[in-house]
Coordinates of C-alpha atoms and ligand atoms in Angstrom, one line a residue:
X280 CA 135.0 167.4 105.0
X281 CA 134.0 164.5 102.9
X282 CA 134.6 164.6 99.2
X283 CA 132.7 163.3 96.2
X284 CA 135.6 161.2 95.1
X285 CA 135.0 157.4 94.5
X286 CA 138.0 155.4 94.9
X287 CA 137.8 151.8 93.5
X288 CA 140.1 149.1 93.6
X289 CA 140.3 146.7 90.9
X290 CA 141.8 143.8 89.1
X291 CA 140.9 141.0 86.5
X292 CA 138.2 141.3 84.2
X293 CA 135.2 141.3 87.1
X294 CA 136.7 144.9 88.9
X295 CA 136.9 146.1 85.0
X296 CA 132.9 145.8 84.9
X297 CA 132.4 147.7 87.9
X298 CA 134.5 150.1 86.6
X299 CA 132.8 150.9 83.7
X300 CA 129.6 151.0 85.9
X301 CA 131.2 153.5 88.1
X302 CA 132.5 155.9 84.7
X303 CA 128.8 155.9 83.4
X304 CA 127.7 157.2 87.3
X305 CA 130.1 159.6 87.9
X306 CA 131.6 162.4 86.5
X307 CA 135.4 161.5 85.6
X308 CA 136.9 163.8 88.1
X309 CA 135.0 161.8 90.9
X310 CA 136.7 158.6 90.2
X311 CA 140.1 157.0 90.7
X312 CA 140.9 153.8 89.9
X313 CA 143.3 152.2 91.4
X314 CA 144.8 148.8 90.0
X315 CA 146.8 145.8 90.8
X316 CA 150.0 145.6 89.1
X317 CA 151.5 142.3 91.0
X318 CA 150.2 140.4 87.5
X319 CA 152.6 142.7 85.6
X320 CA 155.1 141.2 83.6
X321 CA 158.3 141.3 81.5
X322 CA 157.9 138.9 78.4
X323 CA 159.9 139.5 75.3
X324 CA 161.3 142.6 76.5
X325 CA 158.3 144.6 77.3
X326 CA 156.5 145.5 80.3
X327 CA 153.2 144.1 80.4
X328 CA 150.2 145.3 83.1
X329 CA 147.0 143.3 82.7
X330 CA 144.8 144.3 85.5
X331 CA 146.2 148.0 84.4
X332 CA 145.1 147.6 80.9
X333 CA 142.0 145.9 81.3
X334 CA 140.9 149.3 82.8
X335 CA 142.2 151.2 79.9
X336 CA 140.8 149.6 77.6
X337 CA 137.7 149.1 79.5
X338 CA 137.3 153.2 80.2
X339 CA 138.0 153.8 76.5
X340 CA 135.8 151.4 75.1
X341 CA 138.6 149.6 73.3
X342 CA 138.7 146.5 75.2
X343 CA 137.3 142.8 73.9
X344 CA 133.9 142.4 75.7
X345 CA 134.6 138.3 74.6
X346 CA 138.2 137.9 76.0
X347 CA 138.0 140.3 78.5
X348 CA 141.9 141.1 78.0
X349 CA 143.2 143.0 75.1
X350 CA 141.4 144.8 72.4
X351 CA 138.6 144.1 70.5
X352 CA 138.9 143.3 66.6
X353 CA 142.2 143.2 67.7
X354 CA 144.9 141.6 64.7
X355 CA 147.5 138.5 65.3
X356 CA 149.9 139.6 62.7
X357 CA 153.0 139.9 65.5
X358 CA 152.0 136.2 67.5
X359 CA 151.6 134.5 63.4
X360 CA 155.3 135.9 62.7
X361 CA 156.3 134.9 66.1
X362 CA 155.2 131.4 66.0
X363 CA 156.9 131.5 62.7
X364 CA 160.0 131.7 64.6
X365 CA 159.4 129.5 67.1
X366 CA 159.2 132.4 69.8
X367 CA 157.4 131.8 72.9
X368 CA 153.4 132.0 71.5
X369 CA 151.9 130.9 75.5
X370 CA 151.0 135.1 75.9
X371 CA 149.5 135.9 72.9
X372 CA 150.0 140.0 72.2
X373 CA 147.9 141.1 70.1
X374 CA 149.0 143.8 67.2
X375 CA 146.9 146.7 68.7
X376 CA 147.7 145.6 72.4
X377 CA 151.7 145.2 71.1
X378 CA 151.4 149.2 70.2
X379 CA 150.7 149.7 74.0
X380 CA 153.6 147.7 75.1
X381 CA 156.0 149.1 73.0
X382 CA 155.0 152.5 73.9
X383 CA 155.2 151.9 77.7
X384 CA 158.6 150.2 77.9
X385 CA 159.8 152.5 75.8
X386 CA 158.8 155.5 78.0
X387 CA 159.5 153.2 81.1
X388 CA 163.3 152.7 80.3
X389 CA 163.6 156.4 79.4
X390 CA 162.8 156.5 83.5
X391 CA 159.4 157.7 83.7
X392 CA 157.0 156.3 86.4
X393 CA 154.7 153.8 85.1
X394 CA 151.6 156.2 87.0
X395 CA 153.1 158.5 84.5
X396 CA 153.4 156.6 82.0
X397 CA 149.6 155.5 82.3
X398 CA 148.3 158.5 83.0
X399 CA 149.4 159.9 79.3
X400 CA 148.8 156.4 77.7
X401 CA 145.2 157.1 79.2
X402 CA 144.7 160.9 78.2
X403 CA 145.5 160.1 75.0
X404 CA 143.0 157.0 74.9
X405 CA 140.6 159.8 75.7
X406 CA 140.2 158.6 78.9
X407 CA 138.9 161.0 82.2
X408 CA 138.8 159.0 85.4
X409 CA 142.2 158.7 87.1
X410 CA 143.5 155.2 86.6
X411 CA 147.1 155.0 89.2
X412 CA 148.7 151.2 89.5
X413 CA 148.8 150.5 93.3
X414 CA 152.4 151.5 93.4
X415 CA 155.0 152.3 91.1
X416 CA 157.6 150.2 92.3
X417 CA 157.7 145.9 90.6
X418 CA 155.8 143.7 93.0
X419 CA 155.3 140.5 91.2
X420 CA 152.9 138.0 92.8
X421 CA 154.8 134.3 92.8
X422 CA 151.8 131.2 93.1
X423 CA 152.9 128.5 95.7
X424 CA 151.9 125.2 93.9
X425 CA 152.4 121.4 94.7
X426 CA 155.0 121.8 92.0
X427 CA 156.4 124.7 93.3
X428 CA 156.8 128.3 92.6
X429 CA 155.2 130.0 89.4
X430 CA 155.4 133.5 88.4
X431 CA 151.4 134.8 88.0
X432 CA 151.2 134.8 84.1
X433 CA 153.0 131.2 83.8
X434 CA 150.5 130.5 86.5
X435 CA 147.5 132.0 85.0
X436 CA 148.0 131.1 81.3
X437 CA 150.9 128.9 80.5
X438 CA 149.7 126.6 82.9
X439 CA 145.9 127.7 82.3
X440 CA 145.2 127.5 86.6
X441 CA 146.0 123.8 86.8
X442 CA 147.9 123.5 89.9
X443 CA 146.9 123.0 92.8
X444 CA 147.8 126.5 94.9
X445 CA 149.4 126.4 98.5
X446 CA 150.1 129.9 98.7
X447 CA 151.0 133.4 97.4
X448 CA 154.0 135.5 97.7
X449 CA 154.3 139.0 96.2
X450 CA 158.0 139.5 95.7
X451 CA 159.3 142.9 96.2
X452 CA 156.1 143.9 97.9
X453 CA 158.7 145.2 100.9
X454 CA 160.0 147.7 98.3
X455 CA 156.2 149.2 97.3
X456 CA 155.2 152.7 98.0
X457 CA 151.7 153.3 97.9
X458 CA 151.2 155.2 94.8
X459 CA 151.1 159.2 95.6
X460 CA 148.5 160.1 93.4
X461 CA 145.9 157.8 95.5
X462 CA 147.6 158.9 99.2
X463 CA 146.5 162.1 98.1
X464 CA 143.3 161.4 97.1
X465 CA 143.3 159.8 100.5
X466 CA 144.3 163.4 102.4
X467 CA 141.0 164.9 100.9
X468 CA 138.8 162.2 102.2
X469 CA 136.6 160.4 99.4
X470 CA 133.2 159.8 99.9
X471 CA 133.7 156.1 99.4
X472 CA 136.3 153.2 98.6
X473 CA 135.1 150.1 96.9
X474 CA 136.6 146.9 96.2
X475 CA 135.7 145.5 92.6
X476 CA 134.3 141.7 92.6
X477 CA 138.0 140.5 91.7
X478 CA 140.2 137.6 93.1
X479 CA 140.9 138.5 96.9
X480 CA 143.8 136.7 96.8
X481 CA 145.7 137.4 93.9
X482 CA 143.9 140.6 92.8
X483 CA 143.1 142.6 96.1
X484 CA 145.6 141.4 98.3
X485 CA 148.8 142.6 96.8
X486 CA 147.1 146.5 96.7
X487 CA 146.3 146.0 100.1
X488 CA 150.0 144.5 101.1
X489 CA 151.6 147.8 99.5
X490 CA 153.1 149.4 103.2
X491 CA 151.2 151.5 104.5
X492 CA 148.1 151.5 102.0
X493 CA 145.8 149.2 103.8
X494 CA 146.5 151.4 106.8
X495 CA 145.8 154.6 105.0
X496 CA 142.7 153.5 103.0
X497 CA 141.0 152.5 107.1
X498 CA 142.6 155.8 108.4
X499 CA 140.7 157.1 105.7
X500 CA 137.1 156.6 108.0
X501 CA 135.5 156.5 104.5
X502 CA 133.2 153.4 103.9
X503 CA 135.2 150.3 102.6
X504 CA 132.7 148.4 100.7
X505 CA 133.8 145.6 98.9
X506 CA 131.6 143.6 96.0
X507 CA 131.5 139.4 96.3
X508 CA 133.2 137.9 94.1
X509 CA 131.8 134.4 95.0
X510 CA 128.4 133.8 93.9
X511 CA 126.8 130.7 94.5
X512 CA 129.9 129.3 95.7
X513 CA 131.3 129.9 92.1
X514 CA 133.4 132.9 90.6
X515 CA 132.1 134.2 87.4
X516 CA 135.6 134.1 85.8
X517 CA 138.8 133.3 86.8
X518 CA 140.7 130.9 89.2
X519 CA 139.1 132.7 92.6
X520 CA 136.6 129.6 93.4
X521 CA 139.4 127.0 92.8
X522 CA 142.4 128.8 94.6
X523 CA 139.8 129.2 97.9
X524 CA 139.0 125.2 97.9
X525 CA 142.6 124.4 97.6
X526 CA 143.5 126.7 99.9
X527 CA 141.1 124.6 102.4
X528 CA 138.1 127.5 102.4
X529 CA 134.6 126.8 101.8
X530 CA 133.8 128.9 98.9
X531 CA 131.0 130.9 100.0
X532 CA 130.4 134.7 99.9
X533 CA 131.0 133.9 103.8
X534 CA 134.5 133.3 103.3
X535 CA 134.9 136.4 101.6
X536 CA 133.5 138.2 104.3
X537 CA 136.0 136.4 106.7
X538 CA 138.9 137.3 103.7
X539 CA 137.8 141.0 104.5
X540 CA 136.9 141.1 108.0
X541 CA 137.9 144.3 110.4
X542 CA 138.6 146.0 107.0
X543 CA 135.4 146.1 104.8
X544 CA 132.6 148.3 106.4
X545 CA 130.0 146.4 104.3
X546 CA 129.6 143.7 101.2
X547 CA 127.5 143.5 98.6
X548 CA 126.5 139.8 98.0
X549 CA 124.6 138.4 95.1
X550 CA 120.5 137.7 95.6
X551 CA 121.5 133.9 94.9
X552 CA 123.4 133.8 98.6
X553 CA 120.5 136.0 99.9
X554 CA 120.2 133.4 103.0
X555 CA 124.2 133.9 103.8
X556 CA 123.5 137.2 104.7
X557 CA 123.2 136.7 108.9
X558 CA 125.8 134.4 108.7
X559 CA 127.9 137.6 106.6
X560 CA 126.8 140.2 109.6
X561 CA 128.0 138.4 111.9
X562 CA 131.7 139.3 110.8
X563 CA 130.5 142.7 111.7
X564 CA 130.1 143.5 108.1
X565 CA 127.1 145.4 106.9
X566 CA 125.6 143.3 104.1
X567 CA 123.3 144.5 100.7
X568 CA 121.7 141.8 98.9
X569 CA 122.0 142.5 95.1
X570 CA 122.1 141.4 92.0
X571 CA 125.8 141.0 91.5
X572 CA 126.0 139.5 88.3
X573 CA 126.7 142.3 85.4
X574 CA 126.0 140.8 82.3
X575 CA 125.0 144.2 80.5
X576 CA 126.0 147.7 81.0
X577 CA 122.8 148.3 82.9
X578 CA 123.9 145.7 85.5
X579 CA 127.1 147.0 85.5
X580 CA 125.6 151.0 86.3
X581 CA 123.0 149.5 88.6
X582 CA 125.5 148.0 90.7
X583 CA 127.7 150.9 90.5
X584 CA 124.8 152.7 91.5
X585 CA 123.9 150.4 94.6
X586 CA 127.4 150.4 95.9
X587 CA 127.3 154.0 96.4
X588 CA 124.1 154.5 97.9
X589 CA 125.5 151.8 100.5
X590 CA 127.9 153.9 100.4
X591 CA 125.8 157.0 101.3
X592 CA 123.9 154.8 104.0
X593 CA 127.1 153.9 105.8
X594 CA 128.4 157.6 106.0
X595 CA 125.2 159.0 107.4
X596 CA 124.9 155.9 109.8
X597 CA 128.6 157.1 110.9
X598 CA 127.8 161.0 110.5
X599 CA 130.1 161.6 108.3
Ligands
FO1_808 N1 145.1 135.8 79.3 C1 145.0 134.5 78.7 O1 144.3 133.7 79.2 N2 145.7 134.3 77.6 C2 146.5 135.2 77.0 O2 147.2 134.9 76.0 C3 146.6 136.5 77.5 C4 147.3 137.5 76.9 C5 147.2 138.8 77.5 C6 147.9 139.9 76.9 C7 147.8 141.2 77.4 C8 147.1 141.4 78.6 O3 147.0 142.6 79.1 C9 146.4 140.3 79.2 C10 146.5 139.0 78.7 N3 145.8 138.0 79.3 C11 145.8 136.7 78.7 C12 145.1 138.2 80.6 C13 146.1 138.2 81.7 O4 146.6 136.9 81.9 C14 145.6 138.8 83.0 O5 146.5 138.6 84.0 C15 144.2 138.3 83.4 O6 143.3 139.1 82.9 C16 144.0 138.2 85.0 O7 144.3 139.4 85.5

């Protein structure tokens, strides 16, 4: 029997939107999020989870529409005496965002599970949807460069995305457990499973290396859909386009197709690469051609909305 549950899997600032498309649709005991926590961090002492916040703050309307990370009229009181110091100012920690940091690796090193941990940081943000890190385990994703290794974050921001990426290698991935909470969710059959427009590689990839989870979410028979990231052979934000060309793929929505192929049931691709869309099928994908790009809320709730009627399509096609 199919639920009405809506799983989605997100990192990065582009799954966020879809998110908050998907909370305005549904009602918040119809969707889990689940996010990437490969980007995680320890700096200074503290435990830091981007893709993990993003969501949070996203869902609870906290979150800096301009940055994309962190909160918004967020205060730099902590990074001024910081730099005062001479401390490490390449991460910048807001004062609001500090509060969520502290909290967490407080409760963390008292032994709690960071899905625990969340899941009271996000009642108390007044938050309803179920947001569960892919696993609860550390799985931190390590960026093969020309000159060499470098942890995500050092990656991402020290180095601002300069290098020129070989590869990607989520240490400690071995040791992941697929969170619980979302193999349960599993066992009572959602009505669909989307993946957020966010980086394949660095973003979607280490939730669906967790053992076991890519292999549950298909066992699942509930409609994978993921959303394009690549539009018009660009990425809205991020390092996505760049990582694919150096990496020796075209970057097309095509490639993302190929990225996804035998585990996507169908992908929603921007109007702009409308005339990809036989060349998309032909990975056996089903293909909607949308507007992808969600500059507003409305474009954010009207592709939520699409996704799930693709959604809808795909289970009566299959019966389910
Ligand atoms: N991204 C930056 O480009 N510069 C920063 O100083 C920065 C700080 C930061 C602090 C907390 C947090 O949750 C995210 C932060 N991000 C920052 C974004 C972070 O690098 C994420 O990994 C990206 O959003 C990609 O997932």
């Amino acid at each position: 029997m199919t639920g009405d549950r809506i799983i989605a899997l997100s990192g990065g600032v582009g799954g966020a939107k879809l998110v908050l498309g998907l909370s305005h649709v549904l009602s918040a005991e119809n969707l889990m999020v689940v996010t990437n926590t490969a980007d995680d961090f320890d700096h200074l002492g503290l435990r830091i989870c981007p893709d993990t916040d993003t969501v949070i703050y996203t869902l609870s309307g906290l979150s800096d529409p301009q940055r994309g990370w962190g909160r918004v009229n967020e205060t730099w009181k902590f990074m001024e005496a910081l730099r005062a110091m001479g401390g490490p100012d390449w991460f910048n920690l807001g004062d609001g965002d500090l509060a969520l940091h502290v909290m967490r690796t407080d409760r963390l090193n008292a032994g709690e599970t960071l899905t625990d941990v969340m899941r009271q940081i996000a009642a108390d943000l007044g938050i309803g949807p179920v947001v569960v890190p892919m696993c609860d385990q550390p799985v931190s994703t390590m960026v093969q460069t020309t000159d060499g290794p470098l942890a995500f974050q050092h990656y991402f921001v020290r180095e601002q995305c300069a290098p020129t990426v070989t590869g990607f290698e989520f240490a400690g991935i071995d040791a992941a457990l697929p969170n619980p909470v979302l193999m349960e969710a599993l066992d009572d059959k959602p009505a669909a499973i989307l993946i957020a427009p966010s980086n394949p590689y660095v973003s979607v990839d280490p939730i669906l290396a967790v053992p076991g989870l890519r292999s549950a979410l298909k066992q699942s028979k509930t409609p994978i859909i993921a959303v394009s990231p690549i539009i018009g052979g660009q990425a809205i934000k991020g390092p996505a386009a760049k990582m694919m060309a150096e990496l020796g793929a075209s970057v097309s929505t095509v490639e993302i197709a190929r990225f996804y192929q035998g585990f996507v049931d169908g992908l929603i691709i921007d109007e702009i690469d409308r005339h990809l869309a036989a060349e998309v099928a032909a990975f056996g994908i089903e293909v909607r051609v949308a507007q992808t790009v969600m500059r507003s809320l409305d474009d954010r709730i009207a592709l939520a909305r699409l996704a799930l009627s693709f959604a809808d399509e795909l289970r009566e096609r299959d019966g389910q």
